[in-house]
């Protein structure tokens, strides 16, 4: 029965879905997994390290564990020193103040642990505090505690008076000057950002580096106090250990005064050396770090690289060492050997510098000879190359390219190309700027495909003033005509700018005049500049999800040339082709019933109804319209001769002239009222009406009813 009672709970425990130990034991596998995961985390490892330091302070340690901790302290100090030597910039080791605190805390904890062992077990002999302290106390000071005391005192003096005091002063001065220079450096960063020398990301990185630098040197100023306090603590701990050890040895342990003095002094001095040597190493690392503030590269490059730049200094040092080797009593071997070594280095560095100087002279001579030699004959094929857009300047306008006042002409042209790409979807060709001595001094010429497309006359040191109201300008200056739109204007002096703007005039500089002229010329000639290659490039640069559309219609339904013709037709009427996917979708739909580029363009325009309506909406949110009367609609419809895609407009000249007069009169009257209306026609006759209107009013927009978006608000201003 008892066995049955033992079996029953075991079985119930197994049926619970957990292991057998779940009821009353521990899940060792789970505990091991959690411990392993915790040890892999850096924050927990750091916390355990500080707990270990506290344990060393509070609890006695066996000598073997103390030996390990002392070896760890020495290796940790050497690692800090090597890191300080090999870093390129001080900010690469900006955690040094925190590491210094950890190293100092570890040494102080070990001092407490060694003090406990020395005072508690020192009467047992020099092995009582571990092998490391015994080695430092016996081997390094040859068992003579007087030598040990002297060596310890020298180490303390070097650390406390020389290294710690000097590095602390450097850190203090560096922190002060870094904080004082911070506002100026921030202003320099803001100036570089505003001038375009750096971008926003680079500015953020430089500000972050500046903040890190100020924080680092401020922390180093405080951390130097740790090093100073560590040195003072080492002196006091050593004195306490010696005095306390002698008292304990003689009063409690029954040792003689001589035995107690020798034993405890050797142990204490050994302990002091074990703690002071790592402290000296860390202090040296701190000094290296703060003295490296203005240097880049590793320490050896900074030291040896700069000292070897002056062969004369090496030669003088070699001569001095050679002279000292001849003095009586001086070991000639060492001094003469050093003199020979320094002399050899001086010879090698001098020869290297001479070779470098000769190489520079040879390169300069070669460059001068190349410049003096006649230029090679340009290949004849280069004369066939054509500049798509070229700006020719008279010699009096060359200053506009590199003027210090305002924006450079080249910068404005770059901005213009970016603007046209965003507004029209058309990548404007690069503009070649060259001087033309055959032009008058203040004249410029715009050429499109080597043919003159515009010309103007500028005053480089003056400003162009125009009255937007169309009234006469009442300022004193040189009357002229604005070159782009041929409007009345006036050139005025720079000092009259404020007065002109106060009177409500439009004031522009010569660079802006040229840029505006280029803009209008490019817009007029965009169809010519959109080449086959540019069309192919536009389709190649579409997103990957649009590439399937291009593959479906090109070249199966329409050729690249057909797409080019459609885009050219749109650009002719200054319709943006930026929404190329929608245009290609319209072309794909139009190819089902036509191959005529004109009819495909009309279908594409209907697909772009929202875009066209938005562009032609005025400030009041409506599209101003001038409609065609039913009579003119009928006249145009009946004047179409031919069938299918071969239709042509055949209208009597008298009626055509009447139509032109009515359109011109209506639009001029509305223009005087400040309106820029759209001429609205039926879809069937729109391209033919546009072909007539563009000859006498090229900027007038002609739209059909299919191109008006359903949500657009309309306002009819007149009828033809």
XYZ file of C-alpha atoms in Angstrom:
720
model
C 0.000 0.000 0.000
C 2.867 2.247 0.790
C 4.396 1.521 -2.570
C 1.117 2.432 -4.269
C 1.085 5.732 -2.440
C 4.647 6.410 -3.679
C 3.756 5.625 -7.262
C 0.593 7.695 -7.489
C 2.083 11.194 -7.043
C 4.898 10.422 -9.423
C 2.472 9.477 -12.097
C 0.313 12.527 -11.561
C 3.425 14.703 -11.791
C 4.333 13.159 -15.121
C 0.866 13.696 -16.550
C 1.048 17.424 -15.878
C 3.009 18.062 -19.034
C 6.162 19.217 -17.250
C 9.310 17.413 -16.183
C 9.473 15.308 -13.109
C 11.178 17.942 -11.081
C 8.483 20.520 -11.591
C 6.645 19.633 -8.431
C 9.356 19.838 -5.858
C 12.767 20.287 -7.533
C 14.590 22.888 -9.614
C 14.712 23.118 -13.407
C 18.501 23.114 -13.741
C 18.477 23.363 -17.544
C 16.328 26.514 -17.419
C 18.502 28.056 -14.740
C 21.656 27.364 -16.738
C 20.100 28.893 -19.860
C 19.125 32.063 -17.971
C 22.556 32.375 -16.393
C 24.241 31.900 -19.765
C 21.965 34.518 -21.363
C 22.635 36.967 -18.525
C 26.409 36.569 -18.817
C 26.273 37.352 -22.531
C 24.763 40.786 -21.775
C 27.362 43.508 -21.366
C 25.427 45.530 -18.782
C 25.050 42.555 -16.455
C 28.727 41.685 -16.892
C 29.670 45.252 -15.951
C 27.412 45.141 -12.903
C 28.975 41.847 -11.807
C 32.424 43.412 -12.189
C 31.559 46.253 -9.798
C 30.009 43.777 -7.368
C 33.282 41.846 -7.485
C 35.181 45.034 -6.586
C 32.883 45.488 -3.571
C 33.422 41.858 -2.584
C 37.203 42.380 -2.707
C 36.811 45.372 -0.386
C 34.556 43.680 2.192
C 35.624 40.023 2.383
C 39.005 38.360 2.933
C 40.642 36.868 -0.133
C 42.923 33.851 -0.435
C 46.439 34.634 -1.684
C 45.947 32.803 -5.002
C 42.851 34.871 -5.867
C 44.678 38.048 -4.876
C 47.515 37.115 -7.239
C 45.008 36.802 -10.083
C 43.409 40.160 -9.289
C 46.790 41.922 -9.131
C 47.790 40.405 -12.478
C 44.426 41.555 -13.871
C 45.082 45.098 -12.609
C 48.529 45.228 -14.245
C 47.282 43.841 -17.580
C 44.311 46.229 -17.534
C 46.677 49.190 -17.058
C 48.951 48.048 -19.897
C 45.903 47.663 -22.171
C 44.841 51.252 -21.415
C 48.340 52.530 -22.241
C 48.518 50.643 -25.548
C 45.074 51.867 -26.575
C 46.169 55.455 -25.873
C 49.222 54.928 -28.068
C 47.414 53.489 -31.090
C 44.275 55.658 -31.358
C 44.156 58.287 -34.117
C 42.227 61.003 -32.252
C 41.458 61.507 -28.542
C 37.693 61.258 -29.202
C 38.172 57.645 -30.297
C 38.833 56.884 -26.623
C 36.251 59.217 -25.055
C 35.328 56.540 -22.499
C 38.745 56.989 -20.846
C 37.450 58.950 -17.788
C 35.014 56.148 -16.931
C 37.683 53.482 -17.524
C 40.057 55.474 -15.311
C 37.491 55.416 -12.507
C 37.095 51.645 -12.886
C 40.875 51.080 -12.839
C 41.309 53.349 -9.792
C 38.465 51.599 -7.928
C 40.002 48.208 -8.704
C 43.437 49.259 -7.382
C 41.969 50.765 -4.193
C 39.952 47.599 -3.567
C 43.099 45.529 -4.030
C 44.942 47.840 -1.623
C 42.313 47.077 1.027
C 42.559 43.344 0.324
C 46.382 43.334 0.468
C 46.360 45.443 3.639
C 44.059 42.876 5.282
C 46.408 39.999 4.332
C 49.601 41.858 5.260
C 48.402 42.922 8.678
C 46.633 39.628 9.396
C 49.222 37.120 8.169
C 52.418 39.113 7.735
C 54.023 37.374 10.733
C 53.967 34.121 8.761
C 56.571 35.427 6.288
C 56.865 37.273 2.981
C 54.610 34.689 1.241
C 51.639 35.594 3.365
C 50.195 38.153 0.876
C 50.612 36.077 -2.277
C 53.341 35.341 -4.796
C 52.976 38.619 -6.761
C 53.653 40.855 -3.760
C 56.457 38.543 -2.611
C 58.069 38.745 -6.085
C 57.887 42.553 -6.146
C 59.118 42.760 -2.562
C 61.987 40.282 -2.921
C 63.092 40.204 -6.557
C 62.564 43.783 -7.723
C 64.107 45.327 -4.574
C 66.642 42.524 -3.997
C 65.239 41.785 -0.515
C 66.495 45.097 0.841
C 63.561 47.053 2.194
C 65.585 50.297 2.216
C 66.054 50.037 -1.563
C 62.387 49.240 -1.871
C 61.372 52.319 0.091
C 63.601 54.522 -2.084
C 62.283 53.006 -5.339
C 58.711 53.368 -4.114
C 59.310 56.989 -3.135
C 60.796 57.762 -6.570
C 57.812 56.168 -8.328
C 55.408 58.193 -6.182
C 57.298 61.427 -6.890
C 57.338 60.750 -10.647
C 53.657 59.905 -10.693
C 52.426 62.581 -8.306
C 54.686 65.546 -9.072
C 55.508 65.114 -12.751
C 52.975 63.099 -14.738
C 49.766 63.584 -12.732
C 50.282 67.294 -12.098
C 51.247 68.015 -15.715
C 48.436 66.030 -17.322
C 45.911 67.528 -14.899
C 47.012 71.054 -15.833
C 46.847 70.245 -19.571
C 43.375 68.742 -19.163
C 42.214 71.827 -17.228
C 43.521 74.250 -19.879
C 42.187 72.109 -22.741
C 38.720 72.006 -21.175
C 38.721 75.769 -20.645
C 39.850 76.632 -24.164
C 37.494 74.057 -25.723
C 34.501 75.600 -23.949
C 35.620 79.143 -24.867
C 36.010 78.216 -28.552
C 32.682 76.358 -28.751
C 30.456 79.346 -29.812
C 32.875 80.320 -32.601
C 33.054 76.758 -33.905
C 29.252 76.482 -33.871
C 28.965 79.729 -35.834
C 31.521 78.405 -38.348
C 29.425 75.253 -38.824
C 26.264 77.341 -39.352
C 28.104 79.553 -41.864
C 29.355 76.533 -43.842
C 25.828 75.091 -43.834
C 24.206 78.306 -45.044
C 26.814 78.767 -47.781
C 26.272 75.232 -49.073
C 29.781 73.937 -48.304
C 28.282 71.146 -46.166
C 24.869 69.510 -46.025
C 22.570 69.013 -43.044
C 23.933 65.558 -42.198
C 27.539 66.806 -42.209
C 26.527 69.751 -40.013
C 24.891 67.385 -37.505
C 28.020 65.199 -37.465
C 30.294 68.218 -36.865
C 28.034 69.542 -34.079
C 28.039 66.087 -32.467
C 31.849 65.936 -32.684
C 32.104 69.403 -31.124
C 29.832 68.408 -28.235
C 31.770 65.178 -27.692
C 35.075 67.082 -27.665
C 33.907 69.566 -25.035
C 32.435 66.787 -22.891
C 35.600 64.702 -23.220
C 38.043 67.398 -22.114
C 35.689 68.451 -19.314
C 35.559 64.855 -18.102
C 39.345 64.518 -18.415
C 39.741 67.604 -16.218
C 37.745 65.862 -13.504
C 39.308 62.449 -14.098
C 42.801 63.813 -13.485
C 41.712 64.313 -9.858
C 41.249 60.527 -9.590
C 44.867 59.968 -10.604
C 46.094 62.577 -8.122
C 43.984 61.120 -5.323
C 45.189 57.613 -6.154
C 48.812 58.702 -5.696
C 48.055 60.326 -2.344
C 46.123 57.246 -1.229
C 49.102 55.025 -2.162
C 51.447 57.040 0.076
C 49.054 56.960 3.050
C 48.259 53.248 2.676
C 51.977 52.382 2.546
C 52.714 54.422 5.696
C 49.772 52.869 7.551
C 50.796 49.345 6.550
C 54.401 49.823 7.715
C 53.494 51.366 11.051
C 50.549 49.075 11.664
C 52.547 45.985 10.661
C 55.407 46.787 13.037
C 52.969 47.380 15.911
C 51.025 44.166 15.230
C 54.210 42.107 14.716
C 55.904 43.245 17.896
C 52.910 43.656 20.207
C 50.683 40.745 19.154
C 52.726 38.229 17.209
C 55.839 38.178 19.364
C 58.289 39.242 16.647
C 61.355 41.271 17.347
C 61.486 44.865 16.142
C 64.062 44.037 13.447
C 62.088 41.004 12.180
C 58.828 42.916 12.156
C 60.394 45.887 10.441
C 61.997 43.797 7.706
C 59.025 41.493 7.093
C 56.255 44.085 7.067
C 58.350 46.653 5.200
C 59.157 44.203 2.398
C 55.480 43.199 2.154
C 54.259 46.794 2.270
C 56.796 48.069 -0.255
C 55.993 45.120 -2.542
C 52.297 45.970 -2.248
C 53.053 49.643 -2.930
C 55.057 48.818 -6.054
C 52.318 46.470 -7.317
C 49.777 49.316 -6.995
C 51.988 52.237 -8.022
C 53.315 50.695 -11.240
C 49.797 50.280 -12.737
C 48.940 53.762 -11.433
C 52.022 55.166 -13.172
C 51.035 53.379 -16.406
C 47.479 54.761 -16.308
C 48.758 58.256 -15.485
C 51.075 58.072 -18.496
C 48.129 57.000 -20.673
C 46.108 59.987 -19.410
C 49.012 62.314 -20.191
C 49.357 60.899 -23.714
C 45.648 61.331 -24.302
C 45.340 64.968 -23.221
C 48.585 66.041 -24.929
C 47.343 64.604 -28.224
C 44.547 67.162 -28.557
C 45.721 68.849 -31.769
C 47.247 65.818 -33.485
C 45.851 63.253 -35.904
C 47.189 59.743 -36.402
C 48.851 57.287 -34.073
C 51.378 58.500 -31.492
C 54.402 57.071 -33.301
C 53.478 58.910 -36.501
C 53.030 62.163 -34.622
C 56.360 61.839 -32.764
C 58.743 60.204 -35.222
C 57.135 61.734 -38.302
C 57.650 65.291 -37.087
C 61.083 64.762 -35.572
C 62.383 63.193 -38.782
C 61.274 66.153 -40.900
C 64.438 68.093 -39.977
C 67.636 66.289 -41.047
C 69.760 69.225 -39.829
C 68.571 68.631 -36.254
C 69.537 64.959 -36.505
C 72.963 65.965 -37.899
C 73.666 68.390 -35.049
C 72.612 65.766 -32.501
C 74.947 63.228 -34.166
C 77.858 65.689 -34.052
C 77.215 66.431 -30.385
C 77.138 62.727 -29.455
C 80.351 62.162 -31.442
C 82.080 64.993 -29.569
C 80.925 63.647 -26.187
C 82.329 60.204 -27.029
C 85.834 61.728 -27.076
C 85.607 63.036 -23.515
C 87.757 61.163 -20.969
C 85.901 58.521 -18.995
C 82.900 58.451 -21.374
C 82.084 54.978 -22.782
C 82.973 55.626 -26.412
C 81.147 52.587 -27.800
C 77.666 53.720 -26.853
C 78.042 57.414 -27.616
C 79.872 56.812 -30.892
C 77.311 54.193 -31.931
C 74.480 56.628 -31.304
C 76.343 59.333 -33.257
C 76.731 57.016 -36.248
C 73.060 56.003 -36.104
C 71.805 59.593 -35.921
C 74.209 60.628 -38.714
C 72.906 57.848 -40.960
C 69.307 58.871 -40.301
C 70.163 62.516 -41.066
C 71.777 61.445 -44.376
C 68.799 59.278 -45.395
C 66.167 61.894 -44.505
C 68.127 64.671 -46.264
C 68.487 62.548 -49.407
C 64.790 61.695 -49.316
C 63.792 65.350 -49.017
C 66.170 66.327 -51.844
C 64.703 63.625 -54.109
C 61.187 64.863 -53.318
C 62.171 68.465 -54.104
C 63.822 67.395 -57.380
C 60.700 65.464 -58.323
C 58.504 68.510 -57.667
C 60.825 70.712 -59.750
C 60.773 68.156 -62.576
C 56.997 68.032 -62.531
C 56.764 71.819 -62.592
C 59.254 71.982 -65.481
C 57.297 69.377 -67.384
C 54.054 71.246 -66.783
C 55.660 74.502 -67.983
C 57.024 72.760 -71.080
C 53.642 71.256 -71.833
C 52.021 74.645 -71.461
C 54.607 76.291 -73.742
C 54.379 73.592 -76.403
C 51.907 74.160 -79.211
C 48.596 72.448 -78.497
C 47.913 69.297 -80.481
C 45.736 69.732 -83.514
C 42.095 69.133 -82.721
C 40.550 66.247 -84.678
C 38.352 67.338 -87.548
C 35.530 65.180 -86.192
C 35.261 67.500 -83.179
C 34.060 70.286 -85.471
C 30.953 68.190 -86.186
C 29.880 68.264 -82.584
C 26.950 70.518 -81.865
C 26.124 72.430 -78.716
C 22.453 71.986 -77.974
C 22.343 75.191 -75.919
C 25.100 77.783 -75.959
C 25.406 81.179 -74.322
C 27.878 83.563 -75.970
C 29.000 86.595 -73.982
C 30.728 89.776 -75.019
C 33.941 90.539 -73.164
C 32.149 93.106 -70.987
C 29.843 90.428 -69.532
C 32.503 87.889 -68.509
C 32.425 89.238 -64.951
C 28.898 87.818 -64.546
C 30.324 84.307 -64.420
C 32.469 84.890 -61.314
C 30.949 87.966 -59.713
C 31.198 88.348 -55.954
C 27.887 90.173 -55.675
C 24.881 87.947 -55.665
C 24.659 84.531 -57.211
C 26.948 83.431 -59.987
C 25.431 82.974 -63.425
C 26.539 79.329 -63.497
C 24.775 78.651 -60.185
C 21.554 80.195 -61.484
C 21.696 78.059 -64.629
C 22.134 74.932 -62.480
C 19.070 75.922 -60.455
C 17.182 76.569 -63.705
C 17.913 73.050 -64.995
C 16.650 71.565 -61.741
C 13.513 73.738 -61.847
C 12.686 72.783 -65.447
C 13.119 69.112 -64.615
C 10.665 69.453 -61.740
C 8.117 71.628 -63.590
C 8.124 70.114 -67.068
C 9.650 66.669 -66.617
C 12.174 67.758 -69.233
C 15.887 67.454 -68.545
C 17.391 70.572 -70.020
C 20.738 70.041 -71.794
C 23.798 71.571 -70.208
C 24.467 75.151 -71.269
C 27.883 75.852 -72.715
C 29.109 79.348 -71.863
C 31.839 80.896 -73.996
C 33.126 84.337 -74.844
C 32.719 85.833 -78.303
C 35.039 88.707 -79.088
C 33.043 89.486 -82.243
C 30.036 90.540 -80.186
C 29.658 94.033 -78.735
C 31.043 94.271 -75.211
C 27.669 94.125 -73.388
C 25.784 91.815 -75.744
C 24.902 88.159 -75.277
C 23.523 85.633 -77.764
C 21.562 82.434 -77.049
C 21.953 79.646 -79.585
C 19.909 76.464 -79.817
C 21.589 73.839 -81.986
C 24.035 76.480 -83.266
C 21.197 78.749 -84.468
C 20.563 82.080 -82.789
C 17.403 81.952 -80.679
C 17.727 85.142 -78.644
C 19.888 88.193 -78.075
C 20.103 90.911 -75.479
C 22.101 93.887 -74.253
C 23.077 94.173 -70.562
C 24.772 96.563 -68.167
C 26.833 94.305 -65.847
C 27.120 96.729 -62.909
C 23.538 97.993 -63.041
C 20.013 96.744 -62.313
C 17.071 96.339 -64.702
C 13.801 97.943 -63.568
C 10.338 97.238 -64.990
C 6.898 98.531 -64.048
C 4.404 95.662 -63.696
C 1.551 98.144 -64.219
C 2.885 99.118 -67.636
C 3.332 102.769 -66.694
C 6.334 104.927 -67.448
C 9.291 104.545 -65.094
C 10.050 107.806 -63.286
C 13.572 106.996 -62.120
C 16.735 108.365 -63.648
C 18.587 105.829 -65.760
C 19.086 104.402 -69.225
C 15.888 103.421 -71.023
C 15.903 100.070 -72.780
C 13.728 97.091 -73.776
C 13.635 93.943 -71.699
C 15.171 91.249 -73.974
C 12.895 88.301 -73.091
C 9.408 89.795 -73.545
C 10.428 93.071 -75.240
C 8.846 95.235 -72.548
C 9.853 98.813 -71.640
C 12.521 98.843 -68.936
C 15.333 100.953 -67.509
C 18.887 100.341 -66.270
C 19.582 102.020 -62.922
C 22.542 102.218 -60.554
C 22.979 99.742 -57.690
C 22.344 102.400 -55.072
C 18.821 103.111 -56.370
C 17.563 99.586 -55.694
C 15.768 100.430 -52.453
C 13.946 103.394 -53.995
C 12.854 101.345 -57.012
C 11.478 98.555 -54.803
C 9.701 101.144 -52.636
C 7.890 102.448 -55.734
C 6.697 98.929 -56.576
C 8.967 98.328 -59.571
C 10.342 94.909 -60.466
C 14.130 94.931 -59.982
C 16.370 92.194 -61.391
C 20.125 91.810 -61.777
C 21.834 91.021 -65.115
C 22.268 87.327 -64.214
C 18.538 86.962 -63.665
C 17.826 88.689 -67.000
C 19.941 86.100 -68.821
C 18.439 83.216 -66.834
C 14.882 84.360 -67.580
C 15.723 84.668 -71.261
C 17.240 81.165 -71.286
C 14.092 79.815 -69.583
C 11.753 81.173 -72.231
C 14.017 80.144 -75.095
C 14.257 76.607 -73.729
C 10.485 76.377 -73.267
C 10.003 77.510 -76.865
C 12.472 74.945 -78.183
C 11.778 71.981 -75.870
C 10.342 69.857 -78.698
C 13.560 70.252 -80.693
C 15.760 69.459 -77.700
C 13.845 66.289 -76.799
C 15.869 63.879 -78.895
C 15.392 60.174 -79.504
C 18.153 59.395 -77.010
C 16.567 61.621 -74.330
C 13.210 59.913 -74.839
C 14.820 56.494 -74.428
C 16.622 57.750 -71.317
C 13.363 58.999 -69.780
C 11.767 55.577 -70.252
C 14.850 53.768 -68.936
C 14.798 55.848 -65.736
C 11.215 54.882 -64.863
C 10.631 52.893 -61.688
C 10.872 49.118 -61.889
C 7.098 48.700 -61.474
C 6.578 50.830 -64.626
C 9.064 48.942 -66.789
C 6.415 46.312 -67.667
C 4.257 49.021 -69.271
C 7.144 50.139 -71.479
C 7.894 46.548 -72.490
C 4.236 45.993 -73.482
C 3.918 48.968 -75.820
C 7.504 49.572 -77.047
C 8.216 48.519 -79.758
C 5.180 46.209 -80.218
C 2.468 48.900 -80.400
C 4.460 52.087 -80.860
C 8.116 52.860 -81.524
C 10.366 55.056 -79.420
C 10.066 57.637 -82.195
C 6.270 57.570 -81.849
C 6.524 58.210 -78.102
C 8.997 60.981 -78.879
C 6.493 62.655 -81.264
C 3.743 62.534 -78.633
C 6.033 64.063 -75.993
C 7.149 66.733 -78.450
C 3.535 67.638 -79.204
C 2.853 68.037 -75.488
C 5.971 70.147 -74.945
C 5.019 72.344 -77.886
C 2.005 73.482 -75.861
C 4.118 73.592 -72.675
C 2.409 70.618 -71.089
C 4.548 68.907 -68.455
C 5.673 65.368 -69.312
C 6.744 64.578 -65.770
C 3.811 62.167 -65.342
C 5.311 59.834 -67.941
C 3.507 56.654 -66.741
C 0.100 58.270 -67.336
C 1.264 59.480 -70.772
C 2.418 55.983 -71.717
C -0.891 54.532 -70.506
C -2.721 57.009 -72.763
C -0.472 56.066 -75.688
C -1.194 52.365 -75.046
C -4.944 53.062 -75.136
C -4.709 55.257 -78.250
C -2.799 52.633 -80.255
C -5.987 50.534 -80.290
C -7.616 52.924 -82.792
C -4.859 55.152 -84.257
C -1.178 55.378 -85.078
C -1.273 59.095 -85.833
C 0.864 61.030 -83.305
C -1.571 63.980 -83.350
C -4.583 61.861 -82.441
C -2.565 59.928 -79.845
C -1.577 63.263 -78.315
C -5.228 64.333 -78.101
C -6.098 61.135 -76.271
C -3.167 61.583 -73.893
C -4.312 65.151 -73.181
C -7.708 63.812 -72.093
C -5.881 61.442 -69.674
C -4.029 64.485 -68.305
C -7.265 66.412 -67.680
C -6.615 66.888 -63.955
C -3.082 68.170 -64.601
C -4.187 70.540 -67.395
C -7.066 71.889 -65.310
C -4.817 72.477 -62.321
C -2.192 74.323 -64.361
C -4.761 76.680 -65.894
C -6.634 77.421 -62.655
C -6.157 81.067 -61.599
C -5.728 82.548 -58.117
C -9.510 82.543 -57.590
C -9.657 78.764 -58.041
C -11.488 78.872 -61.405
C -10.498 78.285 -65.021
C -11.252 81.431 -67.064
C -12.693 80.441 -70.443
C -13.372 81.969 -73.840
C -15.659 79.643 -75.761
C -16.189 79.307 -79.498
C -19.637 80.048 -80.824
C -21.634 77.256 -82.506
C -21.168 79.059 -85.825
C -17.360 78.891 -85.683
C -17.518 75.319 -84.388
C -19.584 74.404 -87.435
C -17.305 76.317 -89.819
C -14.234 74.444 -88.583
C -16.015 71.098 -88.570
C -17.202 71.559 -92.153
C -13.751 72.751 -93.289
C -12.113 69.416 -92.479
C -11.458 67.534 -95.710
C -10.208 63.985 -96.094
C -11.086 60.806 -94.264
C -9.756 59.094 -91.163
C -6.284 60.169 -90.123
C -5.751 62.176 -93.330
C -8.078 65.049 -92.405
C -6.841 68.538 -93.140
C -8.257 71.985 -92.482
C -9.362 73.859 -95.582
C -10.915 77.188 -94.609
C -11.264 80.235 -96.888
C -8.649 82.947 -96.228
C -11.299 85.585 -95.566
C -12.916 83.486 -92.856
C -9.527 82.581 -91.428
C -8.558 86.269 -91.177
C -11.880 87.081 -89.545
C -11.343 84.349 -86.974
C -7.848 85.602 -86.228
C -9.077 89.163 -85.744
C -11.852 88.062 -83.378
C -9.473 85.947 -81.271
C -6.868 88.709 -81.106
C -9.439 91.384 -80.190
C -11.119 89.241 -77.509
C -7.915 88.114 -75.802
C -6.314 91.584 -75.899
C -9.421 93.082 -74.319
C -9.423 90.480 -71.548
C -5.666 90.869 -71.124
C -6.134 94.572 -70.408
C -8.488 93.478 -67.629
C -5.747 91.252 -66.113
C -7.174 87.956 -67.329
C -5.388 85.093 -69.128
C -8.270 82.914 -70.345
C -8.258 79.502 -72.030
C -9.817 79.070 -75.488
C -12.307 76.187 -75.213
C -13.247 74.123 -78.309
C -14.787 70.780 -79.163
C -12.392 67.785 -79.156
C -12.585 67.174 -82.887
C -11.299 70.569 -83.986
C -8.929 71.444 -81.089
C -5.636 70.539 -82.816
C -6.618 72.543 -85.914
C -7.665 75.599 -83.903
C -4.414 75.373 -81.946
C -2.352 75.217 -85.156
C -3.883 78.570 -86.186
C -3.756 80.306 -82.792
C -0.104 79.400 -82.098
C 1.013 81.441 -85.127
C -0.114 84.776 -83.689
C -0.623 83.981 -79.955
C 1.747 81.123 -79.085
C 1.208 81.426 -75.318
C -2.592 81.112 -75.522
C -3.835 77.789 -74.155
C -6.363 75.900 -76.288
C -8.304 73.132 -74.535
C -11.178 70.844 -75.472
C -14.156 69.840 -73.320
C -12.546 66.411 -72.751
C -9.557 68.084 -71.077
C -11.617 69.848 -68.377
C -11.615 67.864 -65.152
C -15.128 67.155 -63.789
C -14.315 68.832 -60.447
C -12.808 71.959 -62.017
C -14.667 75.253 -61.520
C -15.238 77.266 -64.693
C -15.827 80.939 -65.442
C -16.786 82.063 -68.942
C -15.416 85.496 -69.813
C -16.464 85.743 -73.467
C -17.229 84.039 -76.745
C -15.787 84.118 -80.252
